[in-house]
């Protein structure tokens, strides 16, 4: 079973903060009263020792609160688990996601409390998988509300216009192409020798939803197969790679550190 880290963080922050608050308001006064009753007077340096749980909560609450605010409203780190965004993102890349780019949302619930901007075509977007509402996915925004998207013969069309691509290199088992998606230029992979019509179709993007695709076009589970991403499932915009760590048996690498396009 996957651990819901945001929920755990919220619960721990609330619990430690509540314990600390209860101690400040009630428990500390009671300890002092008991000590005064036993000795008649208590010097500051002789105050009764805090219970272990209170001391732990007082130490951890500020740290947990800062982490909660940072990852909920500013920047959250993610690790790339699959190759669906190759060649842009590799398995083992650690990325940073801007949580306020598309508006501020409540932790766990995800409700937007302050609108900032909307996802734009070409953005690399992190979102919760619509079918379960909890698994984090990362894909590129291809279709905006109202767009007509068509994918045919491994070619992408938006509102009837074919998206321009340019051959870059043949790197068996894939072909590397440069795609010009609006104002965004990025690389995509097409698998050599792939036959069949998998992922083909035509879609009209509803209001408040987005059509997303992986850059590894023939190896990506995306909107072509399960539909659109509702705005309430959006997590944020990926903007940088800060580390690459393939596995526990290898050392972290910083060769891929940099911004994303």
Short mmCIF file of N, CA and C in Angstrom, two decimals, residues 2 15 22 29 43 46 69 101-102 135 140-141 150 154 167 182 224 235 245 250 259:
data_model
loop_
_atom_site.label_atom_id
_atom_site.label_comp_id
_atom_site.label_asym_id
_atom_site.label_seq_id
_atom_site.Cartn_x
_atom_site.Cartn_y
_atom_site.Cartn_z
N UNK A 2 0.59 2.19 -0.92
CA UNK A 2 1.36 3.42 -1.00
C UNK A 2 1.02 4.34 0.17
N UNK A 15 -0.84 17.24 14.80
CA UNK A 15 -0.70 16.55 16.08
C UNK A 15 0.38 17.19 16.95
N UNK A 22 -1.41 22.58 23.72
CA UNK A 22 -2.02 22.12 24.96
C UNK A 22 -1.06 22.24 26.13
N UNK A 29 1.20 24.82 33.12
CA UNK A 29 0.69 25.46 34.33
C UNK A 29 0.41 24.41 35.41
N UNK A 43 11.94 28.02 41.02
CA UNK A 43 12.81 28.90 40.24
C UNK A 43 12.73 28.51 38.77
N UNK A 46 14.59 25.65 37.73
CA UNK A 46 14.20 24.41 38.37
C UNK A 46 12.82 23.95 37.94
N UNK A 69 4.25 23.99 4.51
CA UNK A 69 3.99 25.21 3.74
C UNK A 69 4.76 25.19 2.42
N UNK A 101 2.22 27.83 -9.56
CA UNK A 101 2.14 28.31 -10.95
C UNK A 101 0.70 28.33 -11.46
N UNK A 102 -0.09 27.34 -11.05
CA UNK A 102 -1.47 27.25 -11.51
C UNK A 102 -2.48 27.61 -10.42
N UNK A 135 -2.51 8.73 -7.41
CA UNK A 135 -1.20 8.47 -8.03
C UNK A 135 -0.74 9.68 -8.82
N UNK A 140 3.09 15.99 -20.68
CA UNK A 140 3.14 17.32 -21.29
C UNK A 140 1.73 17.74 -21.71
N UNK A 141 1.38 18.99 -21.42
CA UNK A 141 0.07 19.51 -21.81
C UNK A 141 0.05 19.73 -23.32
N UNK A 150 -6.25 15.56 -32.54
CA UNK A 150 -6.28 14.33 -33.35
C UNK A 150 -4.89 13.73 -33.40
N UNK A 154 0.78 8.48 -36.13
CA UNK A 154 1.86 8.98 -35.26
C UNK A 154 2.14 10.47 -35.49
N UNK A 167 13.13 15.74 -37.93
CA UNK A 167 13.99 14.59 -37.65
C UNK A 167 15.33 15.07 -37.10
N UNK A 182 3.42 24.89 -30.14
CA UNK A 182 3.21 26.30 -29.82
C UNK A 182 4.54 27.01 -29.70
N UNK A 224 -4.64 9.73 -24.43
CA UNK A 224 -5.12 8.96 -25.57
C UNK A 224 -5.83 7.69 -25.13
N UNK A 235 -1.48 19.27 -10.00
CA UNK A 235 -0.59 19.47 -8.85
C UNK A 235 0.33 20.66 -9.05
N UNK A 245 19.32 9.99 -9.69
CA UNK A 245 19.77 8.85 -8.87
C UNK A 245 19.04 7.62 -9.38
N UNK A 250 23.80 2.82 -6.97
CA UNK A 250 24.63 3.79 -7.68
C UNK A 250 24.70 5.08 -6.89
N UNK A 259 17.09 23.48 -16.04
CA UNK A 259 15.68 23.76 -16.27
C UNK A 259 15.07 22.82 -17.28
#
